[in-house]
Amino acid sequence: MNEAWTELKQACAQCRRCGLGETRHHLVFGDGAENARIMLIGEGPGEQEDLQGLPFVGPAGKLLDDMLEMIYLDRTKVYIANIVKCRPPHNRDPQFVEQKCCSEWLQRQIALVDPAIIVCLGRIAATALIKDPFRITREHGQWFDVNGRRCMAIYHPSALLRDPSKRPETFVDLKTLQREIYARCPEVYPDA
């Protein structure tokens, strides 16, 4: 981890801008390749993530790993973060004020990773990063240009666990993502 990453993680670990920092077990900063061309951003840590200090390690994380595998990716080729770095109580949606308090940390992560493509996992992340309001049922799988990056949103893996009928649409979205990776950053797939 280079110095900028170390400083950012240490500063984030000290954060008490909102009440979430008071109730967390662990800061869930991020995981993956710090120079990834693709960044995945969820809404916030759940129980398992809070206990382990890593994003997407519970049941939704297992499904996310399977989804990545479908398009020949894994955590060594992407960077995964969340809108908020601490678990909201009872896995509720992060409140706007909590998102606002955490936005500096995420913006600094995005700047350090400098991804070509950002994939928002779910409506909350898409609303925060792509546009407000974001209609996930209508706008998932569509590309948006935001601050010089290609951005899309897909259903959050936990939503797919609750409603498996959305999985076929998500598979189409993943294939759309794969095509964009081939077009924008073919080095991600060296055997292509």
Short mmCIF file of C-alpha atoms in Angstrom, two decimals:
data_model
loop_
_atom_site.label_atom_id
_atom_site.label_comp_id
_atom_site.label_asym_id
_atom_site.label_seq_id
_atom_site.Cartn_x
_atom_site.Cartn_y
_atom_site.Cartn_z
CA MET A 1 0.00 0.00 0.00
CA ASN A 2 1.53 3.30 -0.99
CA GLU A 3 1.70 6.31 1.29
CA ALA A 4 -1.44 8.02 -0.05
CA TRP A 5 -3.50 4.86 0.56
CA THR A 6 -2.05 4.43 4.05
CA GLU A 7 -2.82 8.05 4.98
CA LEU A 8 -6.35 7.83 3.60
CA LYS A 9 -7.15 4.61 5.44
CA GLN A 10 -5.74 5.96 8.72
CA ALA A 11 -7.71 9.19 8.41
CA CYS A 12 -10.89 7.28 7.56
CA ALA A 13 -10.37 4.98 10.57
CA GLN A 14 -10.38 8.06 12.84
CA CYS A 15 -13.60 9.42 11.36
CA ARG A 16 -16.49 10.16 13.72
CA ARG A 17 -18.40 12.59 11.50
CA CYS A 18 -21.63 10.62 11.96
CA GLY A 19 -23.02 8.16 14.47
CA LEU A 20 -22.12 5.09 12.41
CA GLY A 21 -18.50 5.36 13.55
CA GLU A 22 -19.62 4.92 17.16
CA THR A 23 -21.38 1.59 16.60
CA ARG A 24 -19.07 -0.18 14.17
CA HIS A 25 -16.91 -3.17 15.00
CA HIS A 26 -14.55 -2.50 12.09
CA LEU A 27 -14.10 0.13 9.46
CA VAL A 28 -14.90 -1.43 6.06
CA PHE A 29 -12.59 0.62 3.89
CA GLY A 30 -12.30 -1.32 0.63
CA ASP A 31 -10.66 -4.31 -1.00
CA GLY A 32 -9.04 -5.31 -4.26
CA ALA A 33 -6.52 -3.95 -6.71
CA GLU A 34 -5.67 -0.36 -5.81
CA ASN A 35 -4.92 0.40 -9.46
CA ALA A 36 -7.96 -1.43 -10.88
CA ARG A 37 -9.58 -0.23 -14.10
CA ILE A 38 -12.98 -1.28 -12.71
CA MET A 39 -14.39 -0.14 -9.37
CA LEU A 40 -17.50 -1.63 -7.78
CA ILE A 41 -19.34 0.50 -5.22
CA GLY A 42 -22.08 -0.74 -2.91
CA GLU A 43 -24.12 1.11 -0.32
CA GLY A 44 -22.68 0.05 3.03
CA PRO A 45 -21.33 -2.85 5.04
CA GLY A 46 -23.58 -5.53 6.48
CA GLU A 47 -23.07 -7.64 9.58
CA GLN A 48 -20.37 -9.95 8.21
CA GLU A 49 -18.51 -7.05 6.64
CA ASP A 50 -18.59 -5.14 9.93
CA LEU A 51 -17.23 -8.17 11.78
CA GLN A 52 -14.46 -8.89 9.26
CA GLY A 53 -13.60 -5.36 8.10
CA LEU A 54 -13.90 -6.29 4.40
CA PRO A 55 -16.60 -5.41 1.84
CA PHE A 56 -18.93 -8.05 0.42
CA VAL A 57 -17.89 -11.09 2.47
CA GLY A 58 -21.35 -12.32 3.51
CA PRO A 59 -23.92 -14.10 1.33
CA ALA A 60 -24.21 -11.10 -1.02
CA GLY A 61 -20.42 -11.09 -1.32
CA LYS A 62 -20.37 -14.75 -2.31
CA LEU A 63 -22.94 -13.99 -5.01
CA LEU A 64 -20.89 -10.97 -6.14
CA ASP A 65 -17.83 -13.21 -6.50
CA ASP A 66 -19.91 -15.62 -8.61
CA MET A 67 -21.17 -12.72 -10.74
CA LEU A 68 -17.63 -11.50 -11.36
CA GLU A 69 -16.52 -15.00 -12.26
CA MET A 70 -19.21 -15.12 -14.98
CA ILE A 71 -17.35 -12.37 -16.81
CA TYR A 72 -13.85 -13.62 -15.97
CA LEU A 73 -13.13 -11.17 -13.18
CA ASP A 74 -12.23 -11.59 -9.53
CA ARG A 75 -11.19 -9.37 -6.63
CA THR A 76 -7.62 -9.14 -7.92
CA LYS A 77 -8.87 -7.27 -11.02
CA VAL A 78 -11.36 -4.86 -9.41
CA TYR A 79 -11.56 -2.55 -6.41
CA ILE A 80 -14.62 -2.81 -4.16
CA ALA A 81 -15.83 -0.07 -1.83
CA ASN A 82 -19.05 1.28 -0.35
CA ILE A 83 -20.77 4.66 -0.12
CA VAL A 84 -20.45 4.48 3.69
CA LYS A 85 -17.60 2.74 5.49
CA CYS A 86 -19.46 1.73 8.66
CA ARG A 87 -22.48 -0.54 9.05
CA PRO A 88 -25.85 1.17 9.41
CA PRO A 89 -27.84 -0.40 12.28
CA HIS A 90 -29.87 -3.46 11.25
CA ASN A 91 -28.53 -3.09 7.68
CA ARG A 92 -30.87 -0.16 6.98
CA ASP A 93 -30.14 2.10 4.02
CA PRO A 94 -27.49 4.70 4.85
CA GLN A 95 -29.13 8.05 5.52
CA PHE A 96 -28.29 11.03 3.32
CA VAL A 97 -26.35 12.75 6.13
CA GLU A 98 -24.27 9.58 6.65
CA GLN A 99 -23.57 9.36 2.93
CA LYS A 100 -22.56 13.02 2.90
CA CYS A 101 -20.23 12.55 5.87
CA CYS A 102 -18.52 9.62 4.11
CA SER A 103 -18.43 11.09 0.60
CA GLU A 104 -14.94 12.56 1.00
CA TRP A 105 -13.49 9.13 1.75
CA LEU A 106 -15.11 7.56 -1.30
CA GLN A 107 -14.14 10.44 -3.60
CA ARG A 108 -10.53 10.13 -2.45
CA GLN A 109 -10.64 6.36 -3.04
CA ILE A 110 -11.99 6.92 -6.55
CA ALA A 111 -9.22 9.46 -7.21
CA LEU A 112 -6.52 7.03 -6.04
CA VAL A 113 -7.89 4.03 -7.93
CA ASP A 114 -8.65 6.19 -10.99
CA PRO A 115 -10.92 3.59 -12.61
CA ALA A 116 -12.14 3.82 -16.19
CA ILE A 117 -15.40 2.11 -15.22
CA ILE A 118 -17.52 2.36 -12.07
CA VAL A 119 -20.26 -0.17 -11.38
CA CYS A 120 -22.79 0.91 -8.77
CA LEU A 121 -24.25 -2.03 -6.89
CA GLY A 122 -27.84 -1.00 -6.26
CA ARG A 123 -29.99 2.11 -6.22
CA ILE A 124 -28.36 3.84 -3.24
CA ALA A 125 -24.91 3.86 -4.86
CA ALA A 126 -26.36 4.84 -8.25
CA THR A 127 -28.29 7.74 -6.72
CA ALA A 128 -25.16 8.97 -4.96
CA LEU A 129 -22.79 8.59 -7.91
CA ILE A 130 -24.75 8.69 -11.18
CA LYS A 131 -27.91 10.79 -10.72
CA ASP A 132 -30.68 11.55 -8.27
CA PRO A 133 -33.20 10.06 -8.51
CA PHE A 134 -31.99 6.82 -10.07
CA ARG A 135 -34.62 4.24 -11.04
CA ILE A 136 -32.80 0.93 -10.71
CA THR A 137 -35.63 -1.13 -12.22
CA ARG A 138 -35.61 1.04 -15.37
CA GLU A 139 -32.02 2.24 -15.59
CA HIS A 140 -29.92 -0.77 -14.57
CA GLY A 141 -27.45 -1.81 -17.25
CA GLN A 142 -27.42 1.62 -18.94
CA TRP A 143 -24.20 3.58 -19.37
CA PHE A 144 -23.71 7.09 -18.03
CA ASP A 145 -20.66 9.34 -18.41
CA VAL A 146 -19.82 10.90 -15.05
CA ASN A 147 -16.66 12.96 -14.48
CA GLY A 148 -14.86 11.29 -17.36
CA ARG A 149 -15.72 7.75 -16.25
CA ARG A 150 -18.17 5.21 -17.65
CA CYS A 151 -20.71 4.35 -14.96
CA MET A 152 -23.51 1.81 -14.81
CA ALA A 153 -25.66 0.36 -12.09
CA ILE A 154 -26.77 -3.22 -11.59
CA TYR A 155 -29.00 -4.76 -8.99
CA HIS A 156 -27.32 -5.15 -5.61
CA PRO A 157 -26.39 -8.79 -4.94
CA SER A 158 -28.57 -8.79 -1.80
CA ALA A 159 -31.56 -7.78 -3.97
CA LEU A 160 -30.80 -10.76 -6.22
CA LEU A 161 -30.76 -13.03 -3.18
CA ARG A 162 -34.19 -11.72 -2.18
CA ASP A 163 -35.59 -11.81 -5.71
CA PRO A 164 -33.89 -14.39 -7.96
CA SER A 165 -36.23 -13.45 -10.85
CA LYS A 166 -33.94 -10.42 -11.46
CA ARG A 167 -30.90 -12.62 -12.13
CA PRO A 168 -31.41 -13.03 -15.91
CA GLU A 169 -31.50 -9.22 -16.35
CA THR A 170 -28.37 -8.94 -14.24
CA PHE A 171 -26.60 -11.51 -16.39
CA VAL A 172 -27.36 -9.31 -19.43
CA ASP A 173 -26.00 -6.29 -17.51
CA LEU A 174 -22.82 -8.23 -16.67
CA LYS A 175 -22.29 -9.09 -20.34
CA THR A 176 -22.80 -5.39 -21.18
CA LEU A 177 -20.12 -4.58 -18.60
CA GLN A 178 -17.81 -7.20 -20.08
CA ARG A 179 -18.14 -5.66 -23.56
CA GLU A 180 -17.32 -2.21 -22.17
CA ILE A 181 -14.25 -3.58 -20.39
CA TYR A 182 -13.05 -5.14 -23.67
CA ALA A 183 -13.59 -1.79 -25.43
CA ARG A 184 -12.16 0.58 -22.79
CA CYS A 185 -9.58 -1.46 -20.91
CA PRO A 186 -8.71 -4.66 -22.79
CA GLU A 187 -5.63 -5.11 -20.58
CA VAL A 188 -8.02 -6.45 -17.91
CA TYR A 189 -8.44 -9.51 -20.15
CA PRO A 190 -4.86 -10.25 -21.27
CA ASP A 191 -5.85 -13.41 -23.14
CA ALA A 192 -8.41 -11.60 -25.30
#
